PDB file of C-alpha atoms in Angstrom:
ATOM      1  CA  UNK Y   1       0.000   0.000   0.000  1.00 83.00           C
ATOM      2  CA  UNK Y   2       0.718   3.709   0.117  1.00 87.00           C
ATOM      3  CA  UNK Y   3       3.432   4.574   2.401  1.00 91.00           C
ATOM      4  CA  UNK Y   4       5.067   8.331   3.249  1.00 94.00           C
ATOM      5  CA  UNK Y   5       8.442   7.683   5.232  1.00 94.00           C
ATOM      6  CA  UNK Y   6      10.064  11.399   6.691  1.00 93.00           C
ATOM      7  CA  UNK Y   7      12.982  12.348   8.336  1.00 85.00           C
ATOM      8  CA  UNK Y   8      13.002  11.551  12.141  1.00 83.00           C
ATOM      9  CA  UNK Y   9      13.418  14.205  14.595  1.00 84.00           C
ATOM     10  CA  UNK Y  10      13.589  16.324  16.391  1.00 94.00           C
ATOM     11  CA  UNK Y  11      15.747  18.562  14.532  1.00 96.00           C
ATOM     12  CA  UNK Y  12      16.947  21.433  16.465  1.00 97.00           C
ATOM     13  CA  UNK Y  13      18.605  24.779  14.232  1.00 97.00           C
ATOM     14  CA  UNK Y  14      19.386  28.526  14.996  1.00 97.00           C
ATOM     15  CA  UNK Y  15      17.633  31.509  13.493  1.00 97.00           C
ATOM     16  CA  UNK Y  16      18.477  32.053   9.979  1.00 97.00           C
ATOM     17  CA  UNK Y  17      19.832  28.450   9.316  1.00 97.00           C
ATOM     18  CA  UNK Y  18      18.830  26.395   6.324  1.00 97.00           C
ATOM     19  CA  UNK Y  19      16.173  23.968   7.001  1.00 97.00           C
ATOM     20  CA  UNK Y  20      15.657  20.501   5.061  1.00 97.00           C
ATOM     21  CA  UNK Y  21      13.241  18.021   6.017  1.00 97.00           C
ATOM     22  CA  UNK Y  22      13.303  14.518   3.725  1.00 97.00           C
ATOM     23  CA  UNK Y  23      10.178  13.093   2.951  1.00 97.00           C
ATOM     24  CA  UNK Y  24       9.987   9.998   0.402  1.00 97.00           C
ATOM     25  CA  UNK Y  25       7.257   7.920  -0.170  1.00 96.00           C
ATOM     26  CA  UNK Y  26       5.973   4.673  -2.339  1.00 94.00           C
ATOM     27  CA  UNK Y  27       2.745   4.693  -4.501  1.00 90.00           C
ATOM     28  CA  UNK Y  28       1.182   3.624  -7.488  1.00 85.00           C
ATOM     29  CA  UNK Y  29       1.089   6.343 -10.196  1.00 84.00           C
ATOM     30  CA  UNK Y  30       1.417   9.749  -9.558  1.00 86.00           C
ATOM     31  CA  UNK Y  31      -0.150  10.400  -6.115  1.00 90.00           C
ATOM     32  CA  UNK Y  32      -0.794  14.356  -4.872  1.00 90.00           C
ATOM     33  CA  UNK Y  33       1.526  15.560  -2.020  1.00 94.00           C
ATOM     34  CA  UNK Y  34       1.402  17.670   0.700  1.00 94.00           C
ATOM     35  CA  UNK Y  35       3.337  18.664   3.774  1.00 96.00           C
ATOM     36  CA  UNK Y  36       1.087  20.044   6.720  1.00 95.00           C
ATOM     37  CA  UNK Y  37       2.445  22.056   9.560  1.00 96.00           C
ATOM     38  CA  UNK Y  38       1.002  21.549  13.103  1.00 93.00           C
ATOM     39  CA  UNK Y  39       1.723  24.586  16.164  1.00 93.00           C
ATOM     40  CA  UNK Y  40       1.654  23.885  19.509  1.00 87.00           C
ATOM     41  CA  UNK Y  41      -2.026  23.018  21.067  1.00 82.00           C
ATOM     42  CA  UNK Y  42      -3.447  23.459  17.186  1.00 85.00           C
ATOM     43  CA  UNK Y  43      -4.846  21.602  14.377  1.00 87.00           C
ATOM     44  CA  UNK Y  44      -2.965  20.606  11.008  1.00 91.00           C
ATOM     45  CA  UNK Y  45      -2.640  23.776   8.782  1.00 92.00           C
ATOM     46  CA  UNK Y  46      -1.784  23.064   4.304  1.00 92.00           C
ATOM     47  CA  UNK Y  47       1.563  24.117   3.979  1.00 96.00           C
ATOM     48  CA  UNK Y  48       2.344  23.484   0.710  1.00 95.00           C
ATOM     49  CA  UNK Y  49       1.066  20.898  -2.199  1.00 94.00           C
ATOM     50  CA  UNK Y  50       1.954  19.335  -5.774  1.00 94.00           C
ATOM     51  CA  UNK Y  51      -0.151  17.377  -7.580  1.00 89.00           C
ATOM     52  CA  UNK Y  52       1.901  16.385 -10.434  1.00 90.00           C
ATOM     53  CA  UNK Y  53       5.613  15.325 -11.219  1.00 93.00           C
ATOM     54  CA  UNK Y  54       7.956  18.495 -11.244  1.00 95.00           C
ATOM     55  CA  UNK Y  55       5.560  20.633  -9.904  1.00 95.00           C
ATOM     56  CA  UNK Y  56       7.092  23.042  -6.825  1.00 97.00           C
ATOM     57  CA  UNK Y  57       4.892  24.130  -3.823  1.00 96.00           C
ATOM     58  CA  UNK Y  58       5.381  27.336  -1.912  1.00 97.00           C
ATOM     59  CA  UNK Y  59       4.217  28.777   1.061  1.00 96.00           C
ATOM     60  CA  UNK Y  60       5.695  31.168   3.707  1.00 95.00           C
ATOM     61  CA  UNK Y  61       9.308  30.704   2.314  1.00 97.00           C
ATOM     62  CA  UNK Y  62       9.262  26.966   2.424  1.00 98.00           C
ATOM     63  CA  UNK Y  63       9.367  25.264  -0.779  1.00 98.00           C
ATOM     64  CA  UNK Y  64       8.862  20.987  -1.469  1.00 98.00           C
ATOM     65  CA  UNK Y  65       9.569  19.872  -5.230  1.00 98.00           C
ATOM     66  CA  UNK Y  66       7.727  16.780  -6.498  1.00 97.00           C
ATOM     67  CA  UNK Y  67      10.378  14.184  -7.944  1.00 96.00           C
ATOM     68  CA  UNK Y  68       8.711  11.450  -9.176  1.00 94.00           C
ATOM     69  CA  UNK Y  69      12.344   9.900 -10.110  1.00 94.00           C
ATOM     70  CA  UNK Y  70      13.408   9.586  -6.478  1.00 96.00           C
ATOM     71  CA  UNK Y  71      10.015   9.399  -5.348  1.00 96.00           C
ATOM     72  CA  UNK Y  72      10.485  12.484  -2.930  1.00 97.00           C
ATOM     73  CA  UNK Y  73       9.041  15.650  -1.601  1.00 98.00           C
ATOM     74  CA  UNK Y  74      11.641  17.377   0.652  1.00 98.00           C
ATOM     75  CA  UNK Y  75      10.708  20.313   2.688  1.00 98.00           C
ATOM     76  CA  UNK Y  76      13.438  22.919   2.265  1.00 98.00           C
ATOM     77  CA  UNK Y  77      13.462  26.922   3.692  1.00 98.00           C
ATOM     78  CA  UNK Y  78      16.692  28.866   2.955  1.00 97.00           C
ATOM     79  CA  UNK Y  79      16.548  31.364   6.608  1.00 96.00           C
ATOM     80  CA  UNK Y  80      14.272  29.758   9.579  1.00 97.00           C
ATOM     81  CA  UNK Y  81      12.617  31.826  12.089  1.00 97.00           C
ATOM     82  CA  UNK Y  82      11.840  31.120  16.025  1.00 97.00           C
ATOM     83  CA  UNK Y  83       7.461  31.407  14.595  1.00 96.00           C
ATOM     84  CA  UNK Y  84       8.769  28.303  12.408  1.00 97.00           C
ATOM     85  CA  UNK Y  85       8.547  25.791  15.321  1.00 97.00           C
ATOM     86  CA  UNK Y  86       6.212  23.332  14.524  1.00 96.00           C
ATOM     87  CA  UNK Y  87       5.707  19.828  14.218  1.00 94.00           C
ATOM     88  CA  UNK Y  88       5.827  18.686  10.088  1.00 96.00           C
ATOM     89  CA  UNK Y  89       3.675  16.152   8.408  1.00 94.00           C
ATOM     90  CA  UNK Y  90       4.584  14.927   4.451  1.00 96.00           C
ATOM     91  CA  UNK Y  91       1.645  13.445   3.487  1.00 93.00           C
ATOM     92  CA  UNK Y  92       0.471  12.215   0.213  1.00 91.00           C
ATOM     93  CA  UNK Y  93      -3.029  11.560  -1.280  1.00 88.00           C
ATOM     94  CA  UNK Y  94      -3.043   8.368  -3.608  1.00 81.00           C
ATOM     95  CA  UNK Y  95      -4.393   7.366  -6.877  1.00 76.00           C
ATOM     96  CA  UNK Y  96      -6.513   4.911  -5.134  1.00 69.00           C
ATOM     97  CA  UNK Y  97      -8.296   4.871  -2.146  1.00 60.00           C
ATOM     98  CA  UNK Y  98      -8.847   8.678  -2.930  1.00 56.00           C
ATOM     99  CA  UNK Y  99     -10.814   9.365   0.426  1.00 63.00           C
ATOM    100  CA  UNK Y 100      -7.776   8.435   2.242  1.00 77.00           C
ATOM    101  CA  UNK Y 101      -4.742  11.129   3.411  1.00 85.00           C
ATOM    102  CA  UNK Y 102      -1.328   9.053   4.156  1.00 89.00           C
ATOM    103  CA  UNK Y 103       0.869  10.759   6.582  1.00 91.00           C
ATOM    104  CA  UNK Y 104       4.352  10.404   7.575  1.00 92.00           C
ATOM    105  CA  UNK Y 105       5.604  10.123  11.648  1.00 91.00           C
ATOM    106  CA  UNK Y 106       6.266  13.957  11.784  1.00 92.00           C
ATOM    107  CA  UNK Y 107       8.920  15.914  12.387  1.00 94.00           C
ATOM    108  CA  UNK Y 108       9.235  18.202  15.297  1.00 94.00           C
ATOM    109  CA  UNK Y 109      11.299  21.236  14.258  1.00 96.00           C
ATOM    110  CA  UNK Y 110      12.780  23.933  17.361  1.00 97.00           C
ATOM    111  CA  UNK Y 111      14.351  27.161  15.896  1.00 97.00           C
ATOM    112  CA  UNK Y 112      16.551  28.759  18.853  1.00 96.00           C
ATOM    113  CA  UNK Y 113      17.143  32.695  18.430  1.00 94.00           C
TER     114      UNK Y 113
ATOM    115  CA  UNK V   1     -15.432  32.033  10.427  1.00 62.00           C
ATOM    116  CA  UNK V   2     -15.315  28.930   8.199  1.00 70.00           C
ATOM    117  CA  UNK V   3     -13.667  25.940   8.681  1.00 91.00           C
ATOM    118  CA  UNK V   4     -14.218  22.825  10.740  1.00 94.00           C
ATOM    119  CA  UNK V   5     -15.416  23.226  14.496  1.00 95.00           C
ATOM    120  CA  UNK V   6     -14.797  20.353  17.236  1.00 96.00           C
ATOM    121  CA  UNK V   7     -16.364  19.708  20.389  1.00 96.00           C
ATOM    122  CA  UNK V   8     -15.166  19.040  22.846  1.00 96.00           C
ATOM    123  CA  UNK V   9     -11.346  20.258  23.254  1.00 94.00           C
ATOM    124  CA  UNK V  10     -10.742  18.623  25.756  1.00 96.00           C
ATOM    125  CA  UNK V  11     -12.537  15.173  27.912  1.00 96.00           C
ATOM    126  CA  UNK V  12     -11.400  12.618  30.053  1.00 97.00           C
ATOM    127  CA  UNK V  13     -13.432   9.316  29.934  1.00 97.00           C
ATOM    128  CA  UNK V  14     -13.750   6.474  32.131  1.00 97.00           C
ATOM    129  CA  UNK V  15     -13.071   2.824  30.539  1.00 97.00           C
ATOM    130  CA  UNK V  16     -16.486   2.006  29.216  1.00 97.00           C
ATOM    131  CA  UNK V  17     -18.048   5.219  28.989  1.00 97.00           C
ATOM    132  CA  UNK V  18     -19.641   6.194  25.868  1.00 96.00           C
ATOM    133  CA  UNK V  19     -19.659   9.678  24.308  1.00 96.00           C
ATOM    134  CA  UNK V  20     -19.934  11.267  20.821  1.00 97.00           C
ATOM    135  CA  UNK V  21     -16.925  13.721  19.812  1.00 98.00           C
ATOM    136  CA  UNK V  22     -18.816  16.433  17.590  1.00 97.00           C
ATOM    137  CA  UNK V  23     -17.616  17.856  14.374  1.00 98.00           C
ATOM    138  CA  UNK V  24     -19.062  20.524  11.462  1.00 97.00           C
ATOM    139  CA  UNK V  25     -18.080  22.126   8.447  1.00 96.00           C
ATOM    140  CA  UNK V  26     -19.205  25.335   7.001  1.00 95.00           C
ATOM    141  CA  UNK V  27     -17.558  24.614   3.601  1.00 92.00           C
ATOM    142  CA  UNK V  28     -20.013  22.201   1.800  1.00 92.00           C
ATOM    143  CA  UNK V  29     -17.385  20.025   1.784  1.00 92.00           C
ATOM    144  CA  UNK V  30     -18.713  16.396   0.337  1.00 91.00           C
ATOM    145  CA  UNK V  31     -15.624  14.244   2.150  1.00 91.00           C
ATOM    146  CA  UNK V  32     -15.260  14.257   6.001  1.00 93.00           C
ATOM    147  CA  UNK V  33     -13.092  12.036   7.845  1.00 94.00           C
ATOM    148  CA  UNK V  34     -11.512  11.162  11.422  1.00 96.00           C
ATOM    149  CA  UNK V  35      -7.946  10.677  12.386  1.00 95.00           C
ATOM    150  CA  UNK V  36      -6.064  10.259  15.537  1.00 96.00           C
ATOM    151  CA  UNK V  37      -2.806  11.032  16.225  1.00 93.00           C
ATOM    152  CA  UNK V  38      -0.356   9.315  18.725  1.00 91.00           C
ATOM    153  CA  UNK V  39       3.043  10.484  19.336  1.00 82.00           C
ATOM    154  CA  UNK V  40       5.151   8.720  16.369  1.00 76.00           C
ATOM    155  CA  UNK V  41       2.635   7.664  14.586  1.00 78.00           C
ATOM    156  CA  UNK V  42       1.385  10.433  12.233  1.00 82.00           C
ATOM    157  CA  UNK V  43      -2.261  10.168  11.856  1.00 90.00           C
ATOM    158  CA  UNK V  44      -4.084   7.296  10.655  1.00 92.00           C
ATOM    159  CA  UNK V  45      -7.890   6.984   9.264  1.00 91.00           C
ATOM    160  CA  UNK V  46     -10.624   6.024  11.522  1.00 95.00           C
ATOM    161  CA  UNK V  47     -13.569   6.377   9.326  1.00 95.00           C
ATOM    162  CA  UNK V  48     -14.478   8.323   6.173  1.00 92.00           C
ATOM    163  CA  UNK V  49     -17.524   9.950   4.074  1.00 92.00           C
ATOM    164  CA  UNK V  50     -17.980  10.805   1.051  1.00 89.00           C
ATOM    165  CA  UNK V  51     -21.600  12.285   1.349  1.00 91.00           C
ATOM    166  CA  UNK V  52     -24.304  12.506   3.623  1.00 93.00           C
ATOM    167  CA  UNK V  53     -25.673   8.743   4.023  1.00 94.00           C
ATOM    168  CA  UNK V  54     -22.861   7.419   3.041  1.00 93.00           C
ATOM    169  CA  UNK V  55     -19.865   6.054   5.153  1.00 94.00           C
ATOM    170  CA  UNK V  56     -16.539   3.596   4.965  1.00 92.00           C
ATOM    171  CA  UNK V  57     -14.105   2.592   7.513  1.00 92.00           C
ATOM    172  CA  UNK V  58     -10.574   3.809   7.323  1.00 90.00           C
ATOM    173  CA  UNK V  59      -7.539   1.994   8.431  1.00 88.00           C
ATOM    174  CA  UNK V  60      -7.952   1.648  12.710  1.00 94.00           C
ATOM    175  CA  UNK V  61     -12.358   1.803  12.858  1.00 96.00           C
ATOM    176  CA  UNK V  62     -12.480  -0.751  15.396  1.00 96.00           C
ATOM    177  CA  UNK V  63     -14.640   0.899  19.088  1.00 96.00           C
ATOM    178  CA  UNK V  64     -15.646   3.443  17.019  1.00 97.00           C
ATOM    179  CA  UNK V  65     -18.858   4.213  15.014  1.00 97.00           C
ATOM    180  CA  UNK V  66     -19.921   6.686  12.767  1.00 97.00           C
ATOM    181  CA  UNK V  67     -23.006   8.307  10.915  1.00 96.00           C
ATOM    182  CA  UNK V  68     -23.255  11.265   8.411  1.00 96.00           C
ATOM    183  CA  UNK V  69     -27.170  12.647   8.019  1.00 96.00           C
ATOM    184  CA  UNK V  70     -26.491  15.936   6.889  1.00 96.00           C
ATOM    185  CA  UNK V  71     -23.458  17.234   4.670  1.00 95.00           C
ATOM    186  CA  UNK V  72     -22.315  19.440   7.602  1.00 96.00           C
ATOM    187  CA  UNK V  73     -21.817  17.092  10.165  1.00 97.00           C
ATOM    188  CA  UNK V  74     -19.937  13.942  11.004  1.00 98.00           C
ATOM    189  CA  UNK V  75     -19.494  12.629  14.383  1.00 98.00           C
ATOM    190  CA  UNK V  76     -17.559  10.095  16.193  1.00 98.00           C
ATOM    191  CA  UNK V  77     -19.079   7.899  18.677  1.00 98.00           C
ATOM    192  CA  UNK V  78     -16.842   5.639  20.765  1.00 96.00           C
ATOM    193  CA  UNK V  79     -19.438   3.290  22.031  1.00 92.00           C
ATOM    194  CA  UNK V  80     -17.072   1.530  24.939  1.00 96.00           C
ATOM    195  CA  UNK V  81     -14.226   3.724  25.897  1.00 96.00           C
ATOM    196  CA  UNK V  82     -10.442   1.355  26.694  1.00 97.00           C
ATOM    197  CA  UNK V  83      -7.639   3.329  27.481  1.00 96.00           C
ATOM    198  CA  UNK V  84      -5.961   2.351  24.270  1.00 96.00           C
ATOM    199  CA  UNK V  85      -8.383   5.144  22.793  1.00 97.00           C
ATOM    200  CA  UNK V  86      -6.116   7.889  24.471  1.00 97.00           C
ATOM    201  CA  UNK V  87      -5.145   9.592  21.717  1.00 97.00           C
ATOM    202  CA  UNK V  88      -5.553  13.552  19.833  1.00 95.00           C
ATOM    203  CA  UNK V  89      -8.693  13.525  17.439  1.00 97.00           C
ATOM    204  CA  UNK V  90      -8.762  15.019  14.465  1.00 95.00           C
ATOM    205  CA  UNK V  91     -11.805  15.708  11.751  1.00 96.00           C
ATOM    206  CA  UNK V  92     -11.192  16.570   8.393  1.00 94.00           C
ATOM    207  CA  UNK V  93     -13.198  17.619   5.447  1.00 93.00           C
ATOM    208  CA  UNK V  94     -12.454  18.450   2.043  1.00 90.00           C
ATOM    209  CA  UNK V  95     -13.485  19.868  -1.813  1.00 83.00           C
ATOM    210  CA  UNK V  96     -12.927  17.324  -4.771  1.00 68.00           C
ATOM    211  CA  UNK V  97     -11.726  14.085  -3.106  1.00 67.00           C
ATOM    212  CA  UNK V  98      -8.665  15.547  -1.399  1.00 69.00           C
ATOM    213  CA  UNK V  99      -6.985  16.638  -4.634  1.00 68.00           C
ATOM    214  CA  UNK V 100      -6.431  19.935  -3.320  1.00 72.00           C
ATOM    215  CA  UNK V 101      -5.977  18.995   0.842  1.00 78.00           C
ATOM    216  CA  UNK V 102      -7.681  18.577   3.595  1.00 88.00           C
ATOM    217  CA  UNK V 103      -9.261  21.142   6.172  1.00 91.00           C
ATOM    218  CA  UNK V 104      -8.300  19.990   9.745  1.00 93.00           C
ATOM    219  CA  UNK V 105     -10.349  20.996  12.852  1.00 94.00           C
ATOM    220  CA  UNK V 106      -8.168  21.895  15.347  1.00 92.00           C
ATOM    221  CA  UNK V 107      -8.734  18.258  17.502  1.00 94.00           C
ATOM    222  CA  UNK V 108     -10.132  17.119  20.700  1.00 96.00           C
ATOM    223  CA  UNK V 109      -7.692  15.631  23.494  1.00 95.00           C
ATOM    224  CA  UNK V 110      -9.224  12.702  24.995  1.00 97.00           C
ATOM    225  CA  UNK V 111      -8.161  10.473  27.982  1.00 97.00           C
ATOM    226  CA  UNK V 112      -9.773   7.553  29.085  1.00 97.00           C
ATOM    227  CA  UNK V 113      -8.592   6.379  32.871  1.00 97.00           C
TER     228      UNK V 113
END
């Protein structure tokens, strides 16, 4: 079945550091991806999505390109701020099964100042 | 404002207690669904619709029942609360089968003792 496999945490990084967060994942076809952001005490919030190979998502400085080659999504963001701190979900919406949302473990990210 | 509304934010439960954890959308949004979340384990599918009347499990539905009579609403009923039902709920609705994302509600904590 669909499966979304992300980089464990937590990751810890200073203000204004470069941020990657890997995110791979295994489906049939060309599923839609996503990567949600969750604050402290909240719900999940869309970050950013692609729903087709090559296609980049942006949102709030972060950008995730869709590589259907290496089957990954990475979440990248060239200067983090402290407001960044968040837990990260990659998530992906298949071909089949279309009512369904797969998510990865999530990534807890801490931005010091 | 719209969006998806839960109730309650917060409820502790004795084992075998019943109760219903509420949730609406203002979006006409045809698919709802539940998740839970538990710490390193993203969120996986308890139950799905795809429009009022109509219902399918997801991947964990087991002690947990749902019905959907009108397109806003979609509650959870946990009909004999265990303590392995601890856990961060989580509804979800969305436009055009997830293609785009799903709207999250911003969850209900709930502790069964």
């Amino acid at each position: 079945g669909d499966s979304v496999t992300q980089m464990e945490g937590p990751v810890t990084l200073s203000e204004e550091a470069c941020l990657t967060i890997n995110c791979t994942y295994t489906a049939t076809g060309y599923p839609s991806l996503f990567w949600y952001v969750q604050y402290p005490g909240e719900g999940l919030q869309l970050l950013l999505k692609a729903t087709k190979a090559d296609d980049k998502g942006s949102n709030k400085g972060f950008e995730a390109t869709y590589r259907k080659e290496t089957t990954s999504f990475h979440l990248e963001k060239g200067s983090v701020q402290v407001s960044d701190s968040a837990v990260y979900f990659c998530a992906l919406r298949g071909i089949q099964g279309a009512q369904k949302l797969v998510f990865g473990q999530g990534t807890r990210l801490t931005i010091n100042p | 404002n719209a969006g998806v509304t839960q109730t309650p934010k917060f409820q502790v439960l004795k084992t075998g207690q019943s109760m219903t954890l509420q949730c609406a959308q203002d979006m006409n949004h045809e698919y709802m669904s539940w998740y839970r979340q538990d710490p390193g384990m993203g969120l996986r599918l308890i139950h799905y619709s795809v429009g009022a009347g109509i219902t399918d499990q997801g991947e964990v539905p087991n002690g947990y029942n749902v019905s959907r009579s009108t397109t806003e609403d979609f509650p959870l009923r946990l009909l004999s609360a265990a303590p392995s039902q601890t856990s961060v709920y989580f509804c979800a609705s969305s436009y055009l089968e997830g293609v785009y994302g799903y709207t999250f509600g911003s969850g209900t904590r709930l502790t069964v003792v």
